[in-house]
Amino acid sequence: MNHFQTILPRVRMLLAGHLPSQARALLDSMLERELLSREYHCALLREPDGEALARKISLTLLEKGDPGLALLRWAWGTWQAPLAERDPDDEDRARSGQCAAMELGPLEGGYLELLNSNADPLHLYHLYDQMDPAREEMELCSEPDMDTINCEQFSRLLCDMEGDEETREAYANIAELDQYVFQDSQLEGLSKGFFIEHIGLEEMIGESVETLEEKKSQKRCEVPQASQELPSSSPAIHSLPKSPERPGSTSPFAPSAADLPGMPEPALTSRADVTEEQMSPTRSPAAHEVSSQLPKWPERVEKFCSALRDMYQAEPAGPEGILVEVELVRARLERSSSKSQERELATLDWAERQPARGGLAEVLLAGGDPRRPRETQVIAVLGKAGQGKSRWAREASRAWARGQLPQYDFVFYLPCHCLDRGGDTYRLQDLLFSLGPRPLPVDDEVFSYVWRRPDRVLLILDASEGLEGQDGLLHSACGPVCTEPHSVRGLLAGLFQRKLLRGCTLLLTARPRGRLAQSLSKADALFEVAGFSAEQAKTYLTCYLERAGATECRERALELLQGQPFLLSHCHSPTLCRAVGQLSEALLELGGETDLPSTLTGLYVGLLGPAARDSPPGALAGLARLAWELGRRRQGTLLESQFPSAEARAWAVAKGLVQPAPGAAAVGLAFSSFLLQCFLGAVWLALSSDIKDKELPQYLALTPRKKRPYDNWLEGVPRFLAGLVFQPHADCLGALAGPAAATLKDRKQKVLTRYLKRLQPGTLRAGQLLELLHCTRETLDAGLWHHVVQGLPARLSFVGTRLTTPHTYVLGSALEAAGRDFSLDLCSTGIDPPGLGSLVGLSCVTHFRAALSDMVGLWESLQQRGEAKLLRAVEEKFTIEPFKAKSVKDVEDLGNLVQIQRTRSSSEDTAGELPAVRDLKKLEFALGPVSGPQAFPKLVRILEAFSSLQHLDLDSLSENKIGDEGVEQLSATFPRLKALETLNLSQNNITDVGACKLAEALPSLAASLLRLSVYNNCICDMGAESLAHVLPDMGSLRVLDVQYNKFTAAGAQQLAASLRKCPHVETLAMWTPTIPFGVHEHLQQLDSRISLK
């Protein structure tokens, strides 16, 4: 390590004595000369420790065979710059200082040897303080005997290094050497990066990188004479910076803080909040003006970025240009069941939702992890089809084009239908530049710039569910450096696996179900598109009519929508909002009194009916067949050659049923919306004679089957199919296919009627029950609707099933039509407050359960709006029986409920207890060993409010461990728990101390307590004796469980003796491993009430 100790001080001094931008230039030059790999270069740029940076550069030079410090001499000579005119006296002093310095000998011995020599360091400091920095720079550059290296020498050095076969293997040893050297010298408490703190984000972005050819042209440092003026076009030149520890000192021998014990690292302290202009007092205003006009990027890179911005800034035409900002909320994936590996979006309570109120900026920052600053960030935005994900993704690229995302230099927007390629192979630059909706020319210089700065790249993959057909997408064979062409699948897999372009930000939009969504559980951040609210839907409809030129029809269109609450409930989807706007515009143009249809099927029949009348023969049926077959393959794009005829293709394009898909592999088209594809697929099922009658019910997907003809990718097909088959032929299917399809439709209607009437709604899962209600409503068949709603069970539970606005409306209609009383469980449904209020306000709903946090919000909302009648009805119907606390939030929500009761009881206009609090009889506490001890005191403080509490269960499979302290707190509440019958304290880490406290308080429960369990605790003989002593006083106790504790035969005998005095006790479970089995048997023979099970 002698060479290392020689190199390290020089690198330290080189970094401490120059600007950070120059240190970055040194690293860039090492990268260009292949002394560093790209990954190691990025790592050094982000190194948070200045001392670590110096050591790693030294190790690299040592490994690469540069112990002679040729590169450091070159860097030192390159960084020197002349000044303009100076005082002649200063020149004399500089010359004298130069001679004095040379008398000490050349620098070949190294700075470490010089500092260890007999020379007085203070003399050296004063000597170099007297030297003029610019004069010293001139002498260093012009004197041939100084430590400099010309370009030919450096080139020979590079050739020698490139010829070494072991050069590549040397990189693998750098990490081991670095760990060896740093095992006792790591610095703590440094939170900011070496470059980020001092150079700043804008400087890192703006610095142009010198090419290798430019540096080769500088064979020697050419400096103008002192009498010459610097040309106005020359770049700004820095002088030798002053010593960071001694203001005014320019000595390169001034020791850094890293060399002096107990002092902070100079690279992190000496230039805090100081700009480069402040560090360069000799910088002329003219030079500063010229440098500020230097290009931010190379010219070709600048042109490329400008073209990219122009492409993204183009305003979308037609309805695509309507922007109503949708809300994004944080999401997570969870297993759909304990036996299933399939993951789906977790259903959060409304109050648990975390909206991304910061918009796009918050979404992009959510994936950052300070512990992994150089890792690719994967951010997924999920949502059902038609929720506005693609519109949001395009707006993200436009935001960058408008300068709202300065943290990114490049944004690439790639709709995934453009990436549906066959067996062709591509390079990464082809994926970024050529496969998008508007291909750009591939430029190797631009790609090199992108490749070197992956952290400045945002890659948007829109509609990623279109990639599911590519098998093996999540398994990549690409390495970090991808030079060979790969398939699109291989390139995308490399991005997903964080191998290619490592450090970039990958933003995905996808549907929450499917094979791709299952892998997104490892994404850095997940968001869900919430869709439109009712007010946003009205705003969108207004904007649509304004763009269509029907401004005078806005009020009438809103009235039409308000008159169909079913359609209004579906307008949380922007796609359906547009469809409603299109049909409203068409109906209002016809004039007269008219109404919107009351079903989704009627909506799309109204849109396609006029187009079908003008269609070429077989065009609609052919397009419907294509929609179904593509949906079976999870695709939404089609080729021109797939149409039955050129006339059919021209008709579909003219009517807006399909639209061009820019960037597709061939000349392709895409359905204008996913719901339109679903509707056309249902039309094909209704018209096709190829579908057997006995197979038709399977497409409703209302009964669980191991294999289905399709797996609900076209999730709108069941409802559209029911509507097309059951609604009157002339107004529905006949308007699309003519009277010829009437016979086929009647036969299929009979098949579906038998199937739907055989279904038992009480046996269906919650999601299937809701789908059955939707399908039945689409039929507009009163008899079938009555049959289904009469079969609804009296107790309906939707726990874990998301209740959207359409679900809430259809469920409310079904409950009202049934004419019976119902009890609803709406916990973990994510139902919004208006929907919750509409359901629980129904007179047929007598009891309901819901999330406590949602109920608190509903009560507050009703109080603010002054709806006293509905508020009283909600209070009377709401119940929490039984209540199980699984998290700290559950305990806090329960506390909020009790607080509402206390506030309500003290109010003058209301009196009495809340029924939910008053009638609670069973309370379970299962938070586990971590949260349990923290949350239990909060529970104890509100226990006295539950006057009817009969069963308090503190047992949990993961053990709550409330301990002796928790038992003491609980015991203080016994006098007020008059109705308590069952107390379960099993597995709570209770010792003799807690048992004694419990025994002291148990007489307060003597009149009510029937069952007491302290199973599997740490109670010894003293605790057993305390329980035995109080046992005769417990007149109502019937069962006592003290199994699996730690008392011995002495404690067991105490309990057995006390049991003889308690004829009312029926069972004493007392087996414990610390008592010999013979003692157990003997005690059981004496009293058969002792159980050993």
mmCIF file of N, CA, C and O in Angstrom, residues 451-503:
data_model
loop_
_atom_site.group_PDB
_atom_site.id
_atom_site.type_symbol
_atom_site.label_atom_id
_atom_site.label_comp_id
_atom_site.label_asym_id
_atom_site.label_seq_id
_atom_site.Cartn_x
_atom_site.Cartn_y
_atom_site.Cartn_z
ATOM 1 N N TRP A 451 -27.472 7.915 -22.159
ATOM 2 C CA TRP A 451 -26.924 6.735 -21.468
ATOM 3 C C TRP A 451 -26.068 7.133 -20.281
ATOM 4 O O TRP A 451 -26.053 6.436 -19.264
ATOM 5 N N ARG A 452 -25.392 8.260 -20.386
ATOM 6 C CA ARG A 452 -24.513 8.688 -19.300
ATOM 7 C C ARG A 452 -25.270 9.370 -18.174
ATOM 8 O O ARG A 452 -24.721 9.576 -17.095
ATOM 9 N N ARG A 453 -26.528 9.733 -18.394
ATOM 10 C CA ARG A 453 -27.317 10.433 -17.370
ATOM 11 C C ARG A 453 -28.680 9.768 -17.209
ATOM 12 O O ARG A 453 -29.721 10.391 -17.444
ATOM 13 N N PRO A 454 -28.728 8.518 -16.815
ATOM 14 C CA PRO A 454 -30.033 7.845 -16.700
ATOM 15 C C PRO A 454 -30.927 8.452 -15.630
ATOM 16 O O PRO A 454 -32.149 8.368 -15.726
ATOM 17 N N ASP A 455 -30.315 9.075 -14.596
ATOM 18 C CA ASP A 455 -31.140 9.671 -13.547
ATOM 19 C C ASP A 455 -31.886 10.904 -14.038
ATOM 20 O O ASP A 455 -32.778 11.402 -13.336
ATOM 21 N N ARG A 456 -31.560 11.383 -15.225
ATOM 22 C CA ARG A 456 -32.250 12.548 -15.795
ATOM 23 C C ARG A 456 -33.248 12.133 -16.868
ATOM 24 O O ARG A 456 -33.663 12.946 -17.680
ATOM 25 N N VAL A 457 -33.641 10.848 -16.867
ATOM 26 C CA VAL A 457 -34.515 10.315 -17.906
ATOM 27 C C VAL A 457 -35.812 9.835 -17.272
ATOM 28 O O VAL A 457 -35.798 9.116 -16.262
ATOM 29 N N LEU A 458 -36.942 10.248 -17.850
ATOM 30 C CA LEU A 458 -38.261 9.760 -17.470
ATOM 31 C C LEU A 458 -38.828 8.995 -18.655
ATOM 32 O O LEU A 458 -38.988 9.553 -19.743
ATOM 33 N N LEU A 459 -39.126 7.717 -18.441
ATOM 34 C CA LEU A 459 -39.671 6.856 -19.490
ATOM 35 C C LEU A 459 -41.103 6.486 -19.118
ATOM 36 O O LEU A 459 -41.341 5.880 -18.069
ATOM 37 N N ILE A 460 -42.062 6.880 -19.953
ATOM 38 C CA ILE A 460 -43.485 6.651 -19.692
ATOM 39 C C ILE A 460 -43.970 5.538 -20.612
ATOM 40 O O ILE A 460 -43.937 5.677 -21.840
ATOM 41 N N LEU A 461 -44.415 4.433 -20.030
ATOM 42 C CA LEU A 461 -44.993 3.317 -20.775
ATOM 43 C C LEU A 461 -46.503 3.336 -20.519
ATOM 44 O O LEU A 461 -46.953 2.957 -19.439
ATOM 45 N N ASP A 462 -47.242 3.785 -21.497
ATOM 46 C CA ASP A 462 -48.684 3.942 -21.342
ATOM 47 C C ASP A 462 -49.409 2.676 -21.780
ATOM 48 O O ASP A 462 -49.015 2.027 -22.755
ATOM 49 N N ALA A 463 -50.480 2.331 -21.058
ATOM 50 C CA ALA A 463 -51.295 1.146 -21.358
ATOM 51 C C ALA A 463 -50.436 -0.103 -21.365
ATOM 52 O O ALA A 463 -50.412 -0.880 -22.318
ATOM 53 N N SER A 464 -49.728 -0.326 -20.265
ATOM 54 C CA SER A 464 -48.782 -1.436 -20.195
ATOM 55 C C SER A 464 -49.455 -2.787 -20.215
ATOM 56 O O SER A 464 -48.779 -3.803 -20.425
ATOM 57 N N GLU A 465 -50.773 -2.842 -19.994
ATOM 58 C CA GLU A 465 -51.438 -4.145 -20.067
ATOM 59 C C GLU A 465 -51.365 -4.730 -21.468
ATOM 60 O O GLU A 465 -51.528 -5.937 -21.657
ATOM 61 N N GLY A 466 -51.072 -3.883 -22.474
ATOM 62 C CA GLY A 466 -50.894 -4.388 -23.830
ATOM 63 C C GLY A 466 -49.664 -5.240 -24.001
ATOM 64 O O GLY A 466 -49.491 -5.889 -25.037
ATOM 65 N N LEU A 467 -48.781 -5.264 -23.001
ATOM 66 C CA LEU A 467 -47.572 -6.076 -23.074
ATOM 67 C C LEU A 467 -47.771 -7.473 -22.513
ATOM 68 O O LEU A 467 -46.848 -8.278 -22.525
ATOM 69 N N GLU A 468 -48.960 -7.774 -21.994
ATOM 70 C CA GLU A 468 -49.155 -9.053 -21.339
ATOM 71 C C GLU A 468 -49.043 -10.217 -22.307
ATOM 72 O O GLU A 468 -48.718 -11.331 -21.906
ATOM 73 N N GLY A 469 -49.315 -9.977 -23.576
ATOM 74 C CA GLY A 469 -49.215 -11.067 -24.535
ATOM 75 C C GLY A 469 -47.798 -11.488 -24.824
ATOM 76 O O GLY A 469 -47.568 -12.529 -25.439
ATOM 77 N N GLN A 470 -46.810 -10.724 -24.384
ATOM 78 C CA GLN A 470 -45.410 -11.056 -24.632
ATOM 79 C C GLN A 470 -44.893 -11.889 -23.463
ATOM 80 O O GLN A 470 -44.632 -11.376 -22.386
ATOM 81 N N ASP A 471 -44.770 -13.169 -23.687
ATOM 82 C CA ASP A 471 -44.352 -14.084 -22.623
ATOM 83 C C ASP A 471 -42.935 -13.770 -22.193
ATOM 84 O O ASP A 471 -42.077 -13.368 -22.976
ATOM 85 N N GLY A 472 -42.680 -14.009 -20.926
ATOM 86 C CA GLY A 472 -41.338 -13.816 -20.393
ATOM 87 C C GLY A 472 -40.917 -12.383 -20.274
ATOM 88 O O GLY A 472 -39.734 -12.078 -20.237
ATOM 89 N N LEU A 473 -41.889 -11.477 -20.212
ATOM 90 C CA LEU A 473 -41.559 -10.055 -20.168
ATOM 91 C C LEU A 473 -40.765 -9.699 -18.922
ATOM 92 O O LEU A 473 -39.942 -8.796 -18.942
ATOM 93 N N LEU A 474 -40.998 -10.407 -17.836
ATOM 94 C CA LEU A 474 -40.391 -10.045 -16.567
ATOM 95 C C LEU A 474 -39.087 -10.783 -16.313
ATOM 96 O O LEU A 474 -38.560 -10.752 -15.211
ATOM 97 N N HIS A 475 -38.556 -11.459 -17.319
ATOM 98 C CA HIS A 475 -37.286 -12.168 -17.176
ATOM 99 C C HIS A 475 -36.357 -11.691 -18.282
ATOM 100 O O HIS A 475 -36.615 -11.898 -19.462
ATOM 101 N N SER A 476 -35.299 -11.023 -17.891
ATOM 102 C CA SER A 476 -34.434 -10.352 -18.862
ATOM 103 C C SER A 476 -33.098 -11.050 -18.969
ATOM 104 O O SER A 476 -32.526 -11.502 -17.980
ATOM 105 N N ALA A 477 -32.593 -11.121 -20.198
ATOM 106 C CA ALA A 477 -31.241 -11.619 -20.434
ATOM 107 C C ALA A 477 -30.270 -10.487 -20.722
ATOM 108 O O ALA A 477 -29.099 -10.715 -20.977
ATOM 109 N N CYS A 478 -30.759 -9.238 -20.682
ATOM 110 C CA CYS A 478 -29.913 -8.083 -20.944
ATOM 111 C C CYS A 478 -29.048 -7.784 -19.732
ATOM 112 O O CYS A 478 -29.479 -7.925 -18.595
ATOM 113 N N GLY A 479 -27.829 -7.343 -20.000
ATOM 114 C CA GLY A 479 -26.951 -6.897 -18.937
ATOM 115 C C GLY A 479 -27.002 -5.393 -18.799
ATOM 116 O O GLY A 479 -27.732 -4.701 -19.516
ATOM 117 N N PRO A 480 -26.209 -4.844 -17.871
ATOM 118 C CA PRO A 480 -26.199 -3.393 -17.691
ATOM 119 C C PRO A 480 -25.766 -2.645 -18.943
ATOM 120 O O PRO A 480 -26.221 -1.538 -19.190
ATOM 121 N N VAL A 481 -24.865 -3.244 -19.719
ATOM 122 C CA VAL A 481 -24.414 -2.627 -20.964
ATOM 123 C C VAL A 481 -24.965 -3.451 -22.112
ATOM 124 O O VAL A 481 -24.529 -4.580 -22.350
ATOM 125 N N CYS A 482 -25.965 -2.914 -22.787
ATOM 126 C CA CYS A 482 -26.671 -3.644 -23.852
ATOM 127 C C CYS A 482 -26.173 -3.134 -25.195
ATOM 128 O O CYS A 482 -26.596 -2.089 -25.677
ATOM 129 N N THR A 483 -25.249 -3.849 -25.791
ATOM 130 C CA THR A 483 -24.707 -3.445 -27.092
ATOM 131 C C THR A 483 -25.313 -4.238 -28.235
ATOM 132 O O THR A 483 -25.372 -3.759 -29.357
ATOM 133 N N GLU A 484 -25.769 -5.472 -27.964
ATOM 134 C CA GLU A 484 -26.349 -6.304 -29.001
ATOM 135 C C GLU A 484 -27.841 -6.025 -29.124
ATOM 136 O O GLU A 484 -28.511 -5.735 -28.141
ATOM 137 N N PRO A 485 -28.393 -6.137 -30.318
ATOM 138 C CA PRO A 485 -29.840 -5.969 -30.479
ATOM 139 C C PRO A 485 -30.606 -7.069 -29.756
ATOM 140 O O PRO A 485 -30.165 -8.218 -29.682
ATOM 141 N N HIS A 486 -31.755 -6.706 -29.230
ATOM 142 C CA HIS A 486 -32.635 -7.646 -28.551
ATOM 143 C C HIS A 486 -34.053 -7.433 -29.057
ATOM 144 O O HIS A 486 -34.355 -6.438 -29.706
ATOM 145 N N SER A 487 -34.908 -8.369 -28.722
ATOM 146 C CA SER A 487 -36.315 -8.166 -29.010
ATOM 147 C C SER A 487 -36.865 -7.061 -28.111
ATOM 148 O O SER A 487 -36.260 -6.716 -27.093
ATOM 149 N N VAL A 488 -38.014 -6.533 -28.504
ATOM 150 C CA VAL A 488 -38.647 -5.510 -27.665
ATOM 151 C C VAL A 488 -38.937 -6.076 -26.285
ATOM 152 O O VAL A 488 -38.778 -5.396 -25.269
ATOM 153 N N ARG A 489 -39.350 -7.328 -26.252
ATOM 154 C CA ARG A 489 -39.604 -7.977 -24.974
ATOM 155 C C ARG A 489 -38.360 -7.984 -24.104
ATOM 156 O O ARG A 489 -38.419 -7.696 -22.906
ATOM 157 N N GLY A 490 -37.196 -8.298 -24.700
ATOM 158 C CA GLY A 490 -35.962 -8.325 -23.931
ATOM 159 C C GLY A 490 -35.569 -6.949 -23.412
ATOM 160 O O GLY A 490 -35.112 -6.811 -22.278
ATOM 161 N N LEU A 491 -35.742 -5.927 -24.238
ATOM 162 C CA LEU A 491 -35.400 -4.571 -23.793
ATOM 163 C C LEU A 491 -36.317 -4.106 -22.667
ATOM 164 O O LEU A 491 -35.862 -3.526 -21.670
ATOM 165 N N LEU A 492 -37.610 -4.364 -22.813
ATOM 166 C CA LEU A 492 -38.540 -3.961 -21.762
ATOM 167 C C LEU A 492 -38.288 -4.731 -20.472
ATOM 168 O O LEU A 492 -38.379 -4.177 -19.372
ATOM 169 N N ALA A 493 -37.950 -6.004 -20.613
ATOM 170 C CA ALA A 493 -37.636 -6.786 -19.424
ATOM 171 C C ALA A 493 -36.400 -6.235 -18.725
ATOM 172 O O ALA A 493 -36.330 -6.200 -17.490
ATOM 173 N N GLY A 494 -35.420 -5.802 -19.506
ATOM 174 C CA GLY A 494 -34.240 -5.197 -18.895
ATOM 175 C C GLY A 494 -34.565 -3.928 -18.132
ATOM 176 O O GLY A 494 -33.983 -3.652 -17.080
ATOM 177 N N LEU A 495 -35.517 -3.145 -18.640
ATOM 178 C CA LEU A 495 -35.941 -1.942 -17.924
ATOM 179 C C LEU A 495 -36.710 -2.303 -16.651
ATOM 180 O O LEU A 495 -36.482 -1.727 -15.592
ATOM 181 N N PHE A 496 -37.630 -3.281 -16.772
ATOM 182 C CA PHE A 496 -38.411 -3.686 -15.602
ATOM 183 C C PHE A 496 -37.528 -4.257 -14.511
ATOM 184 O O PHE A 496 -37.773 -4.047 -13.323
ATOM 185 N N GLN A 497 -36.488 -4.978 -14.910
ATOM 186 C CA GLN A 497 -35.606 -5.616 -13.943
ATOM 187 C C GLN A 497 -34.491 -4.689 -13.464
ATOM 188 O O GLN A 497 -33.578 -5.126 -12.772
ATOM 189 N N ARG A 498 -34.560 -3.403 -13.858
ATOM 190 C CA ARG A 498 -33.608 -2.385 -13.418
ATOM 191 C C ARG A 498 -32.179 -2.720 -13.846
ATOM 192 O O ARG A 498 -31.226 -2.448 -13.123
ATOM 193 N N LYS A 499 -32.058 -3.315 -15.036
ATOM 194 C CA LYS A 499 -30.739 -3.610 -15.569
ATOM 195 C C LYS A 499 -30.336 -2.599 -16.635
ATOM 196 O O LYS A 499 -29.192 -2.141 -16.659
ATOM 197 N N LEU A 500 -31.245 -2.280 -17.530
ATOM 198 C CA LEU A 500 -30.969 -1.289 -18.570
ATOM 199 C C LEU A 500 -31.319 0.103 -18.065
ATOM 200 O O LEU A 500 -32.309 0.287 -17.351
ATOM 201 N N LEU A 501 -30.505 1.058 -18.469
ATOM 202 C CA LEU A 501 -30.737 2.465 -18.115
ATOM 203 C C LEU A 501 -30.966 2.612 -16.617
ATOM 204 O O LEU A 501 -31.877 3.296 -16.156
ATOM 205 N N ARG A 502 -30.132 1.941 -15.870
ATOM 206 C CA ARG A 502 -30.310 1.893 -14.413
ATOM 207 C C ARG A 502 -30.165 3.283 -13.812
ATOM 208 O O ARG A 502 -29.193 3.983 -14.045
ATOM 209 N N GLY A 503 -31.166 3.656 -13.041
ATOM 210 C CA GLY A 503 -31.206 4.975 -12.429
ATOM 211 C C GLY A 503 -32.277 5.877 -13.003
ATOM 212 O O GLY A 503 -32.522 6.958 -12.470
#
